[in-house]
Backbone as numpy.savetxt, mean C-alpha at the origin, in Angstrom:
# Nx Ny Nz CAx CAy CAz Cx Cy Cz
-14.56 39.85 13.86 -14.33 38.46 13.50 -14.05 38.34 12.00
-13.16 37.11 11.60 -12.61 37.11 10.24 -13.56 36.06 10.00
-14.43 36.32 8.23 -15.15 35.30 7.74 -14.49 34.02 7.24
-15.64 33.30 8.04 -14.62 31.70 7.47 -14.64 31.74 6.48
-13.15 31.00 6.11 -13.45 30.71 4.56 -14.25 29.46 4.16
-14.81 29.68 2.62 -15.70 28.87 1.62 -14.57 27.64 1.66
-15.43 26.40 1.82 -14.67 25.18 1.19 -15.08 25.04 0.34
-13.95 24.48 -0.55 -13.47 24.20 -1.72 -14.03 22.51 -2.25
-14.85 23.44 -3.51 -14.93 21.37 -3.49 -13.98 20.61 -4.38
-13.83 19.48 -3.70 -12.24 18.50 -4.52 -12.89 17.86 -5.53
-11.76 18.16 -6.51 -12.09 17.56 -7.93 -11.70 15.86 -7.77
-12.28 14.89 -7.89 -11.85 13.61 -7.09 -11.70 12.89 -8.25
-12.05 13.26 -10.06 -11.93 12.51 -11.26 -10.50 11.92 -11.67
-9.25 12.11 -11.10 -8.17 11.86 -11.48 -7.85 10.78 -10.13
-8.36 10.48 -8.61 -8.12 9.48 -8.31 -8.91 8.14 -8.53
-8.47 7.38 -8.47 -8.41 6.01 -9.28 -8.51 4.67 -8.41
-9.63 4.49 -7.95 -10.37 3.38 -7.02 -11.21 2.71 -7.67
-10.83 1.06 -7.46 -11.59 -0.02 -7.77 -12.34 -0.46 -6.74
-13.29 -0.83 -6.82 -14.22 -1.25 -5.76 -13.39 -2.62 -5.21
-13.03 -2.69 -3.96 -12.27 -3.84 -3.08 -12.72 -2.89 -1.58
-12.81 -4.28 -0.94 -12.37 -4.00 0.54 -11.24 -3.34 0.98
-11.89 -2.18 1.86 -10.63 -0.83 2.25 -10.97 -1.25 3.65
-9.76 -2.02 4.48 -10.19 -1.74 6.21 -8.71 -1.71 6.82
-9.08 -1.13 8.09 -8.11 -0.72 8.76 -6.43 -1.56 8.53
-6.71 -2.69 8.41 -5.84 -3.61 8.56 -4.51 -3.61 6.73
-5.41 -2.76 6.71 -4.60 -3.01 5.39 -4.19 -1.46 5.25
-4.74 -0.45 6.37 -4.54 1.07 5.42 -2.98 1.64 5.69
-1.95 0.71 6.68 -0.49 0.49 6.34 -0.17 0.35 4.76
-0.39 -0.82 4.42 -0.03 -1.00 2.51 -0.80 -0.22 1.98
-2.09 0.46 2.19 -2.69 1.74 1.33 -1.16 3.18 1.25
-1.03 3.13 2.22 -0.04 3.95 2.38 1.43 4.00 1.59
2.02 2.63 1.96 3.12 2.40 1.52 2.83 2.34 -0.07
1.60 1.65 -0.81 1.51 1.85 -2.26 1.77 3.13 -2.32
0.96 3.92 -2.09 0.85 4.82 -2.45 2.53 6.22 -2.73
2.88 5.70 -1.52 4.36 6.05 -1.70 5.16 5.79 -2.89
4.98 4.53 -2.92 5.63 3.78 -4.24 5.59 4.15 -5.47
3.75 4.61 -5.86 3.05 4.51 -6.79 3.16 6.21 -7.24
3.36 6.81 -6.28 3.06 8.54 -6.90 3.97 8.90 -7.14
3.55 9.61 -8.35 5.21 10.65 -9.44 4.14 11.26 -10.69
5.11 12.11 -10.18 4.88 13.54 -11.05 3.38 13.83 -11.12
2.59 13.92 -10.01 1.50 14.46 -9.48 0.25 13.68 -9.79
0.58 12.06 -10.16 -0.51 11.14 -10.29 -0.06 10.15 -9.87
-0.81 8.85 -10.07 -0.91 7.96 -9.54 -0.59 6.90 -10.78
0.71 5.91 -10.24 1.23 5.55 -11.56 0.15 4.37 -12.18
-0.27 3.49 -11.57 -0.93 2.45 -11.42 -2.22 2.13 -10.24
-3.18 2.00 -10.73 -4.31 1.75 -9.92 -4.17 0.66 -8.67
-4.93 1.10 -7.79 -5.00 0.13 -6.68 -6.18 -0.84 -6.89
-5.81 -2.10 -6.84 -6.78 -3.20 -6.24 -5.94 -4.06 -5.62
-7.36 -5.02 -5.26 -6.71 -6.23 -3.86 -5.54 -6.39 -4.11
-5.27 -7.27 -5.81 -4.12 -7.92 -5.99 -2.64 -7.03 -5.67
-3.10 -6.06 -5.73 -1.82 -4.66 -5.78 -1.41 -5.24 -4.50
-2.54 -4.80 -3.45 -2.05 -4.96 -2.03 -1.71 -6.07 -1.65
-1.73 -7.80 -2.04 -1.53 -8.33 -1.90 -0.25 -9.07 -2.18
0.52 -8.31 -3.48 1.42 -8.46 -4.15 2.24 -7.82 -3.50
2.43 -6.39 -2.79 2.77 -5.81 -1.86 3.09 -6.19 -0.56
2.50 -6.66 0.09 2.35 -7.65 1.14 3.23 -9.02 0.94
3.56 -9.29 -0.23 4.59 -10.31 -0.32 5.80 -10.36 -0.71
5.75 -8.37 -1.30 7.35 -8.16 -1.63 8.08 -7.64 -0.44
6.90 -7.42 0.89 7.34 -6.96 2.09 7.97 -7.93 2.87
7.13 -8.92 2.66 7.25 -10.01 3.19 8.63 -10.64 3.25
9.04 -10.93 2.06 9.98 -11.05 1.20 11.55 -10.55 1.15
11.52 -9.12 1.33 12.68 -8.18 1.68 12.58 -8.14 2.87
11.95 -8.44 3.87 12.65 -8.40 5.20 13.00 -9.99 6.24
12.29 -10.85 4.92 12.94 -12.70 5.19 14.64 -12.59 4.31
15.09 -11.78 3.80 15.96 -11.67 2.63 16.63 -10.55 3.00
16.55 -9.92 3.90 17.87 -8.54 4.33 19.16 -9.07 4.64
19.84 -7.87 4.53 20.78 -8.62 4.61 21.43 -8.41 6.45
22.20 -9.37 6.27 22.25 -10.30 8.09 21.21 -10.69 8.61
20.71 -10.82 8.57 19.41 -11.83 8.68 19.63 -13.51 9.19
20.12 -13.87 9.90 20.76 -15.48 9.72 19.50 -16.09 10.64
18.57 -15.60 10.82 17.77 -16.09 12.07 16.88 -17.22 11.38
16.55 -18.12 11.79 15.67 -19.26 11.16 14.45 -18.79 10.98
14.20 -19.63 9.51 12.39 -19.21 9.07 11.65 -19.99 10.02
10.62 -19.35 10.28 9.42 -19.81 11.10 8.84 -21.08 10.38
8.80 -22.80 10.65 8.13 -23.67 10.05 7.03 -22.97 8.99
5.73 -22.54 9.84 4.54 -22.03 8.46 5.39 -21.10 7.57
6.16 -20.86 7.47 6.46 -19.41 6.54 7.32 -20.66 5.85
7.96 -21.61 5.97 9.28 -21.82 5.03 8.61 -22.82 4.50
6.99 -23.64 5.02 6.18 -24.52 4.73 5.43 -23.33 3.07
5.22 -22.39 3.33 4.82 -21.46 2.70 5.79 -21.15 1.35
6.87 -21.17 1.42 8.20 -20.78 0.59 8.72 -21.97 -0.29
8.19 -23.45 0.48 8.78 -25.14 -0.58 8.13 -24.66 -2.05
């Protein structure tokens, strides 16, 4: 039998978490920041709520705004947009 290998412990000082609510519902935009946010082997800008929330409205946003798109805004959303 081959010896398992030793785990490695992760150096975790270079990621960059503010204390906010992390739940399922949001770990889509954890993701997509994160896409956004990484270059050249860090993390360009820290995550908090407002990140994800700001996120959540540029999503929002570019796909009310694509192009061909002619379909009518939903009342709450265009009540949302006056």
């Amino acid at each position: 039998l081959l010896p398992m290998p030793q785990k490695k412990e992760r150096d975790s000082s270079h990621y960059k978490f503010n204390s906010f609510c992390c739940c399922s519902r949001n770990s889509g935009f954890y993701t997509l920041y994160y896409s956004r946010e990484f270059h050249d082997g860090k993390l360009q800008r820290s995550l908090d709520s407002g990140s994800i929330t700001a996120l959540r409205e540029d999503l929002l946003y570019q796909h009310l705004t694509m192009e061909g798109n002619y379909a009518e805004l939903p009342s709450h959303i265009a009540r949302y947009l006056e």
